[in-house]
XYZ file of C-alpha atoms in Angstrom:
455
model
C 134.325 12.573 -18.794
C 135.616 13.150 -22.357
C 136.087 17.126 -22.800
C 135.244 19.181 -25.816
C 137.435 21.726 -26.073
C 137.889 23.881 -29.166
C 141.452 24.186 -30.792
C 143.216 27.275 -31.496
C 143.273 26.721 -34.895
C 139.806 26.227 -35.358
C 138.968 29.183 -33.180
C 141.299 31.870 -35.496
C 139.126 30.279 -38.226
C 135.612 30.240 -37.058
C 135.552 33.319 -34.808
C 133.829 36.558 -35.959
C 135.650 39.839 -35.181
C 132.518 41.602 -35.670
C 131.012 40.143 -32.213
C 134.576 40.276 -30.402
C 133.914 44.090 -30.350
C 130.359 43.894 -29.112
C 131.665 42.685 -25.619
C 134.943 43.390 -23.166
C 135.093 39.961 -21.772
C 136.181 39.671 -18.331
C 136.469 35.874 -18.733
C 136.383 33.791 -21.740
C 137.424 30.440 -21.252
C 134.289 28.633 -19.667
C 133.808 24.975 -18.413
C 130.014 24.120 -18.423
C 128.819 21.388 -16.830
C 126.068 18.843 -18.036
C 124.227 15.689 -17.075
C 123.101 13.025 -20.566
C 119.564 14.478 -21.049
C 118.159 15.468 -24.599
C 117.246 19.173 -22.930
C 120.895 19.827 -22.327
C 120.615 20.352 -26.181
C 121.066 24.581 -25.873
C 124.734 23.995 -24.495
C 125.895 21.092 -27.639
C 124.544 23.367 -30.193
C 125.430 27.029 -28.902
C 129.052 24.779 -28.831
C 128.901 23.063 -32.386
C 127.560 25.824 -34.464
C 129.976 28.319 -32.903
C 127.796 30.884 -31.222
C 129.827 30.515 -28.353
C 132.689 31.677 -30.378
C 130.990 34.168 -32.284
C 130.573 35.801 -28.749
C 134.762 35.575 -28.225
C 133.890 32.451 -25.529
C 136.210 29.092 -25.578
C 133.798 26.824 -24.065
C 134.643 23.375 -22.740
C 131.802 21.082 -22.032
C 131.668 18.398 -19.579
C 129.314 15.462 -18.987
C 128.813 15.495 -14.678
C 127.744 11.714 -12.823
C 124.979 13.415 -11.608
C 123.208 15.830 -10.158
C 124.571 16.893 -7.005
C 128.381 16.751 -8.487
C 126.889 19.055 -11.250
C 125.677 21.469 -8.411
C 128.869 21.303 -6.430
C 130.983 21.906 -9.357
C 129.437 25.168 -9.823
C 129.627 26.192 -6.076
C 133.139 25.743 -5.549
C 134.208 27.183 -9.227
C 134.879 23.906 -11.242
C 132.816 25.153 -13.555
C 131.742 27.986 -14.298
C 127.683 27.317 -15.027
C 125.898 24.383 -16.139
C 122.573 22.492 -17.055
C 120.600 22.404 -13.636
C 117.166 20.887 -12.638
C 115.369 24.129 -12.079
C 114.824 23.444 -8.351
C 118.760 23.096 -7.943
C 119.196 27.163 -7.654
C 115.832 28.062 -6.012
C 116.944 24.874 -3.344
C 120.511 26.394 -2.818
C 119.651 29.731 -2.292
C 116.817 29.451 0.495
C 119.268 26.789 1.725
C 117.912 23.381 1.290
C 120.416 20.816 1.173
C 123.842 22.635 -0.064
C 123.963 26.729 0.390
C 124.460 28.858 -2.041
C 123.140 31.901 -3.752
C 122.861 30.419 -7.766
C 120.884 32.102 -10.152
C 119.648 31.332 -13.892
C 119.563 34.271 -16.457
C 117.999 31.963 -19.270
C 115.432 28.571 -19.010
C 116.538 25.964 -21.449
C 113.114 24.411 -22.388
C 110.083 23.467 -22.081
C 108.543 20.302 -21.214
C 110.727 17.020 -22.156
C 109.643 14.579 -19.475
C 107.980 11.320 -18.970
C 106.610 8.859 -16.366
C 106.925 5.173 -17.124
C 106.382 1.887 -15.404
C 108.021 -1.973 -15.917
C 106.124 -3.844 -18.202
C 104.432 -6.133 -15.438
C 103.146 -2.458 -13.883
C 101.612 -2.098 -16.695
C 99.698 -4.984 -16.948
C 98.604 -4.899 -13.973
C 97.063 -1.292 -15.051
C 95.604 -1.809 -18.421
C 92.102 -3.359 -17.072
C 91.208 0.374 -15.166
C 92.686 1.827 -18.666
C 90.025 3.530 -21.019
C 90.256 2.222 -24.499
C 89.831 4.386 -27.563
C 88.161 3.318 -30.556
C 90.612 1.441 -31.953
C 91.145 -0.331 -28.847
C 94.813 1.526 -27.556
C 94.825 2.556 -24.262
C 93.796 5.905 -23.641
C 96.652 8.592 -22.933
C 97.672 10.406 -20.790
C 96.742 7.304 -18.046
C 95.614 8.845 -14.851
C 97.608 7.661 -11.571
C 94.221 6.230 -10.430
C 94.756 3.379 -12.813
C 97.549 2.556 -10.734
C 96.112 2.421 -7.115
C 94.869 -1.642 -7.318
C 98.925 -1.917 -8.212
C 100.133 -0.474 -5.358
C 97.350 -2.310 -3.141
C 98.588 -5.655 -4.691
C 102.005 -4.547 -3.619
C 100.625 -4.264 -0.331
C 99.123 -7.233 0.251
C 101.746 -9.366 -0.561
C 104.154 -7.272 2.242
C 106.611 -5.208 -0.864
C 106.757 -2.151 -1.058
C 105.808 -0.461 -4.569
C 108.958 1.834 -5.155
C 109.240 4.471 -8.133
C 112.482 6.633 -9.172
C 113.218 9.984 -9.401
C 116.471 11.837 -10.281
C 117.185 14.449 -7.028
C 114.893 15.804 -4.522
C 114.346 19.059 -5.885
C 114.040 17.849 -9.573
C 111.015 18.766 -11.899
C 110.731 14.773 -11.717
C 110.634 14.481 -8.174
C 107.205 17.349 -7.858
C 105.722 15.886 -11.297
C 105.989 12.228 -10.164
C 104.605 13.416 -7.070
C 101.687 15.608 -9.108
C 100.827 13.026 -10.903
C 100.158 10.459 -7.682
C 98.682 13.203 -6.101
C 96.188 13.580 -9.332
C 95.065 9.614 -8.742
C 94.886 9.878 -5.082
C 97.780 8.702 -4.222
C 100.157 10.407 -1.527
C 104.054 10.194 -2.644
C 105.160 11.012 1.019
C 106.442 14.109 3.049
C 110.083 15.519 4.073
C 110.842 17.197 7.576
C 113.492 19.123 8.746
C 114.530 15.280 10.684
C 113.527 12.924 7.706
C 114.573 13.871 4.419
C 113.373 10.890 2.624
C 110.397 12.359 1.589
C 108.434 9.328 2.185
C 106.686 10.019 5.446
C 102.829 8.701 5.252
C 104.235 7.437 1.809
C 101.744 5.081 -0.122
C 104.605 4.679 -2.440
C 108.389 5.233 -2.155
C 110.305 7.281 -4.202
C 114.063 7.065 -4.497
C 116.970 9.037 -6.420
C 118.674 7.382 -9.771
C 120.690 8.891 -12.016
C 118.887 9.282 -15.372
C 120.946 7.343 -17.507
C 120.595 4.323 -15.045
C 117.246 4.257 -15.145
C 116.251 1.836 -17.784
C 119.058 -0.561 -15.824
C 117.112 -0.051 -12.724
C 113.636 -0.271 -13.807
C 114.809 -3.933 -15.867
C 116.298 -5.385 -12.486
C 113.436 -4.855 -10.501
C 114.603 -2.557 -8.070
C 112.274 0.499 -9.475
C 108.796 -0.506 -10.444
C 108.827 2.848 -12.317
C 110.229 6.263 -12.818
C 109.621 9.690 -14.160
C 112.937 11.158 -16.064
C 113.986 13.214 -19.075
C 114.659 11.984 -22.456
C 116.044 9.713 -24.293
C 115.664 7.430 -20.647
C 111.678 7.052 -21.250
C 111.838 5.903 -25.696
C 115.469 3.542 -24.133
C 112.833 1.308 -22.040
C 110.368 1.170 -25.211
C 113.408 0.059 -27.531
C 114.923 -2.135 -25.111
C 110.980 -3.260 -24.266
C 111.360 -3.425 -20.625
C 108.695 -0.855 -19.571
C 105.912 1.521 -20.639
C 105.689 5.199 -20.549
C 101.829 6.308 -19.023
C 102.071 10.244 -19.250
C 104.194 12.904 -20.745
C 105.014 15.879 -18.640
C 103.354 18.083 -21.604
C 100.341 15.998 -21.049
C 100.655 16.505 -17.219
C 101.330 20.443 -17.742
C 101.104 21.516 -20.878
C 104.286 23.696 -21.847
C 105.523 23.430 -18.168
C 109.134 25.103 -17.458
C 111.850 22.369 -16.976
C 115.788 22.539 -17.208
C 117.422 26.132 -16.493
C 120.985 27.366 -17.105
C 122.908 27.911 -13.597
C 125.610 30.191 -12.427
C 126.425 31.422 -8.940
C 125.457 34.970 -8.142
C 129.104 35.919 -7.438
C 129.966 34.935 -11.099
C 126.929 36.729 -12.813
C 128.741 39.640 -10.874
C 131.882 39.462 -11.611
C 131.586 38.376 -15.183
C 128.324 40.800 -16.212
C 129.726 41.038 -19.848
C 130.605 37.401 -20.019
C 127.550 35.748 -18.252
C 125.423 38.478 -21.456
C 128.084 36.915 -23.886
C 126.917 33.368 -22.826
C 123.034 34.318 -22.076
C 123.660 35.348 -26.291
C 124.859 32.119 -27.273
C 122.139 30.365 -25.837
C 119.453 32.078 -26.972
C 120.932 31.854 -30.720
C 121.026 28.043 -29.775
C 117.471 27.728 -28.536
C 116.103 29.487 -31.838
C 118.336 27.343 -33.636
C 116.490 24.259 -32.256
C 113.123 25.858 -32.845
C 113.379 27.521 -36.136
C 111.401 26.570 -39.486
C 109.056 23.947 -37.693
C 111.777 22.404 -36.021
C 113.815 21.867 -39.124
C 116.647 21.586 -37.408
C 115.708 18.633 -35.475
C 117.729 16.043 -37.024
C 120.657 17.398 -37.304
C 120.400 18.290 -33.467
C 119.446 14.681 -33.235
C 122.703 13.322 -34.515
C 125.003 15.759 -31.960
C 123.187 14.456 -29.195
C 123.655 11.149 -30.401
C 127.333 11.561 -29.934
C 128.832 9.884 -26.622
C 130.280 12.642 -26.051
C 127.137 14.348 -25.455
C 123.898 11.856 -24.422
C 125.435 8.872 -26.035
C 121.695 7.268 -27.240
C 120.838 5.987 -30.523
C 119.692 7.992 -33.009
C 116.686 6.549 -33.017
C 115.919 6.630 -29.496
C 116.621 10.529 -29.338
C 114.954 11.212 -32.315
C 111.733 9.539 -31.062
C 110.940 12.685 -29.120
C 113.197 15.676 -30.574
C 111.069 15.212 -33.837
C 107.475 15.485 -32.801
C 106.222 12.330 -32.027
C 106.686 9.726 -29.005
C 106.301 6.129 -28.452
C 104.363 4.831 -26.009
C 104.713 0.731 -26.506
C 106.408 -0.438 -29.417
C 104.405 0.992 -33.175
C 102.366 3.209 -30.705
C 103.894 6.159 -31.950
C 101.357 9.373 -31.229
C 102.152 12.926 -32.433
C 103.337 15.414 -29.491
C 104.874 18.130 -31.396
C 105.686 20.289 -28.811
C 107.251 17.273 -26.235
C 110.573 19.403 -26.571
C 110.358 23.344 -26.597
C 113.086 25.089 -26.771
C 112.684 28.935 -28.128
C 109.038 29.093 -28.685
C 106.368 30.183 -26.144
C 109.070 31.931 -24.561
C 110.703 29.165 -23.631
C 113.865 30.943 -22.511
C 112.588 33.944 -20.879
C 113.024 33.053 -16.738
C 109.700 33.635 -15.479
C 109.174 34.457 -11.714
C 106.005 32.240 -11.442
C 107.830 29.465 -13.291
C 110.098 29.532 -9.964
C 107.560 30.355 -7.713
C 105.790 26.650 -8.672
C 108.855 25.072 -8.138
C 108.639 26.652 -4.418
C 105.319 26.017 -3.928
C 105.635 22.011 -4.738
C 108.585 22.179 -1.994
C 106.179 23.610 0.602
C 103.564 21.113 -0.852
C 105.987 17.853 0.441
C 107.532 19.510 3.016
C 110.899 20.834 1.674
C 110.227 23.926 3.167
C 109.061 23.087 6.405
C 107.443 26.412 7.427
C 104.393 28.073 5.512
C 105.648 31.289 3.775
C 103.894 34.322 2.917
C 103.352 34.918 -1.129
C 105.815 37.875 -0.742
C 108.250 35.557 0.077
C 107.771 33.438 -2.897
C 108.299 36.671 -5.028
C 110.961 37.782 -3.261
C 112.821 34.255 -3.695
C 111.990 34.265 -7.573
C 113.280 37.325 -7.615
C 116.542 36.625 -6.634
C 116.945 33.636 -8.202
C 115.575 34.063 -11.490
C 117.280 36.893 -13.929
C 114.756 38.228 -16.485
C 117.364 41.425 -16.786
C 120.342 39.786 -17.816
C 118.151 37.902 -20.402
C 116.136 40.862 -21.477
C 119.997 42.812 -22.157
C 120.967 39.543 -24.230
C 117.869 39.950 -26.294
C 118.254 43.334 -26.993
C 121.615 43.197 -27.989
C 120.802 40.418 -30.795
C 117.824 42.087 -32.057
C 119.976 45.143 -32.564
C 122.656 43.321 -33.914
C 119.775 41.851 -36.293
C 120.166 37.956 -35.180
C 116.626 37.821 -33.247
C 113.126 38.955 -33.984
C 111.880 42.293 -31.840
C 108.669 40.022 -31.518
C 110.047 37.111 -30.044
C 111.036 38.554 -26.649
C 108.275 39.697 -24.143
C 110.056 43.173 -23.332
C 106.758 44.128 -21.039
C 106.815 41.149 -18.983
C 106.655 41.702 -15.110
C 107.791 38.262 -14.934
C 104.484 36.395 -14.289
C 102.887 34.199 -17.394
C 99.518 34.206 -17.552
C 97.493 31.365 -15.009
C 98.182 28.158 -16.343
C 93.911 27.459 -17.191
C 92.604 23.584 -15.548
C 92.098 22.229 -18.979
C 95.902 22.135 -19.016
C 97.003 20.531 -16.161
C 95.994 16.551 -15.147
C 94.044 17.531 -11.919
C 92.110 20.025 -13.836
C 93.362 23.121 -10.957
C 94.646 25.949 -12.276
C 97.488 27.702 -11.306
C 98.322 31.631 -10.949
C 102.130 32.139 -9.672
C 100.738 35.395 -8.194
C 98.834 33.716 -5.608
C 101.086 30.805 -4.499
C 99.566 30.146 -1.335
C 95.785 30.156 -2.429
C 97.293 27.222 -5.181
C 98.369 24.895 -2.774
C 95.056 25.478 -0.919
C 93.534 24.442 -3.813
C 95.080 21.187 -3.755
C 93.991 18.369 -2.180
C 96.868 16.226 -0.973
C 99.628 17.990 0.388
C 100.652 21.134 2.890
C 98.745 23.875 2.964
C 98.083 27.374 5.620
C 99.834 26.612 9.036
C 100.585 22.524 8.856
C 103.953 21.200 9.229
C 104.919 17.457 9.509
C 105.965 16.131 13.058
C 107.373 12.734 13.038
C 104.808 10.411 11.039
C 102.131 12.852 10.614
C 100.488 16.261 9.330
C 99.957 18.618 12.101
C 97.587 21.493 11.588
């Protein structure tokens, strides 16, 4: 894991006295924590354009194997926060899988995903594809298109198997969303099988996102649903076909978040606002002027150092467009969100869905009451350390009064049908009436026992 950490020299020469005195840090050397993803953009910027200095922070940055190293890193103080899948500090804190109480003062985008298939998958697909005029298939593809796959699969005695990057990843529940759209039913967890793929019609399995495209080309993964640049690699190295973007699933739907235990937000209140600062100046940054920024964020990812891809690869989705087979490049402008739409602001009913899709599969074993789901959020999710960030740079003059939603109870508006793939909204106020509303999955007072749904 190379580390990135900024010289003396360049600090004396780079920092801004005018921000030291905003702040009495109680820490200010930082490790941060990572995993190769396009979205873990925030962190390389707020680092290379020196807002972490500005803020009197020296910030090291380190790339993690994966997921569950990243989460145990911050637990027992190797690093101080990090890039998390948003489900990592909802899952830790109501216990599921490794406890601990971790909460997120600041959500790092929006959107950024993808689900794509081997290029035999796909074949097998395109005749229950709708054509457009000009004869492409139709996007997003629904997950019906895929069900005389999997009953091929069948048939023949294999098994049709599909990765994912953790359990409680965004990928895991919008793989699962989107199988669940097309009739198809990804599996359940218990308390005795973790799995997740009880009653599975297919089987889902953890890679690390970088190995996907590896994976997917020796036939061990017939698919998988991952961040960028791992979707535009399989295009470029033509070994598989992306059907849906996660925009196209959800439009504008919450993904990465920043992480820190609750004992450090504590401890460190000045800090953890120092570094909540940084990363919002990062985020507009990114956003700013029509994404005019774009490239040059494009060529610090690029680094390997940082996500290690092509240029080309990362830039296929950080500019406004992606590539669905090889010259089908469509425009998706808003594929990566960073600042706008609130992007950063850590809404309760963002975490609240997260929650709800673990009840859905049977993560949470029990049904819950929607007071419980608020109450979780709640504790999890820290609009008031972001909202004191955002205060302080308006008054400092670096952010826009009207960019921050300063009345916000912490509840978006209901995400309306038209912009999710099943065509059911959803109101993060009403969490249990949602998954009632959905037709595979938990719901009321069922619970899985051995093989099957009781209730």
């Amino acid at each position: 894991m190379k580390r990135l950490l900024l010289g003396l020299a360049a600090s004396t020469a780079m920092f801004s006295p005018a921000f030291a005195e905003l702040l009495d840090l109680e820490k200010d050397e930082l490790t941060f924590g990572f995993i190769k993803l396009t979205d873990m953009a925030p962190l390389a910027v707020a680092y290379e354009q020196g807002y972490f200095l500005d803020e009197g922070l020296f910030v090291t940055l380190e790339a993690q194997a994966n997921w569950k190293v990243l989460l145990d890193g911050v637990i027992d103080g190797q690093l101080d926060g990090a890039h998390m899948l948003a489900g990592q500090p909802l899952a830790a804190t109501i216990g599921y899988g490794t406890e601990a109480h971790i909460v997120t003062p600041f959500s790092m985008d929006l959107n950024g995903n993808g689900i794509t298939v081997s290029n035999d998958v796909w074949e097998k697909m395109l005749p229950h594809i709708p054509k457009m005029e000009d004869g492409r298939p139709q996007h997003p593809v629904s997950a019906e298109a895929l069900v005389p796959v999997i009953e091929e699969f069948n048939a023949k005695g294999e098994a049709f198997n599909m990765g994912m990057v953790f359990p409680v990843s965004t990928h895991n529940y919008e793989l699962r969303y989107w199988l669940a759209a097309g009739g198809i039913n990804p599996g359940y967890y218990s308390p005795e099988n973790i799995s997740g793929q009880i009653d599975a019609d297919v089987f889902l399995s953890v890679t690390p996102p970088p190995q996907m495209p590896a994976t997917l080309e020796a036939g061990t993964i017939h698919g998988y649903c991952v961040g960028e640049p791992w979707n535009q690699q399989a295009v470029f190295k033509g070994i598989g076909v992306p059907v849906i973007t996660d925009y196209q699933l959800w439009k504008n739907n919450p993904e990465k978040v920043f992480g820190i235990t609750n004992d450090f937000a504590e401890q460190n209140p000045n800090t953890t606002k120092a570094v909540v600062r940084a990363l919002i100046r990062a985020a507009m940054w990114l956003d700013e002027n029509d994404n005019a920024n774009r490239p040059e964020a494009v060529q610090i990812l690029s680094r390997p150092e940082y996500v290690g891809a092509d240029y080309d690869v990362i830039a296929n989705s950080m500019t406004g467009f992606f590539e669905f087979e090889k010259g089908d490049k469509r425009d998706i402008p808003d594929f990566n969100v960073f600042f706008r739409y609130n992007a950063t602001y850590p809404y309760y009913s963002d975490a609240i869905w997260y929650l709800t899709q673990m009840r859905r599969w049977g993560q949470i074993a029990e049904p819950k009451s929607d007071a419980w789901y608020k109450d979780v959020a709640a504790s999890v999710y820290r609009p008031d350390i972001y909202l004191e960030a955002a205060r302080s740079l308006v008054d400092d003059g670096l952010a826009n009064e009207a960019d921050f939603p300063w009345d916000s109870d912490g509840f978006k508006a209901p995400t309306p049908a038209a912009d999710i793939i099943d065509g059911i909204a959803y109101d993060g106020r009403a969490p249990n009436a949602y998954l009632e509303s959905l037709p595979i999955g938990l719901k009321g007072e069922q619970v899985v026992v051995g093989d099957a749904v009781q209730g």
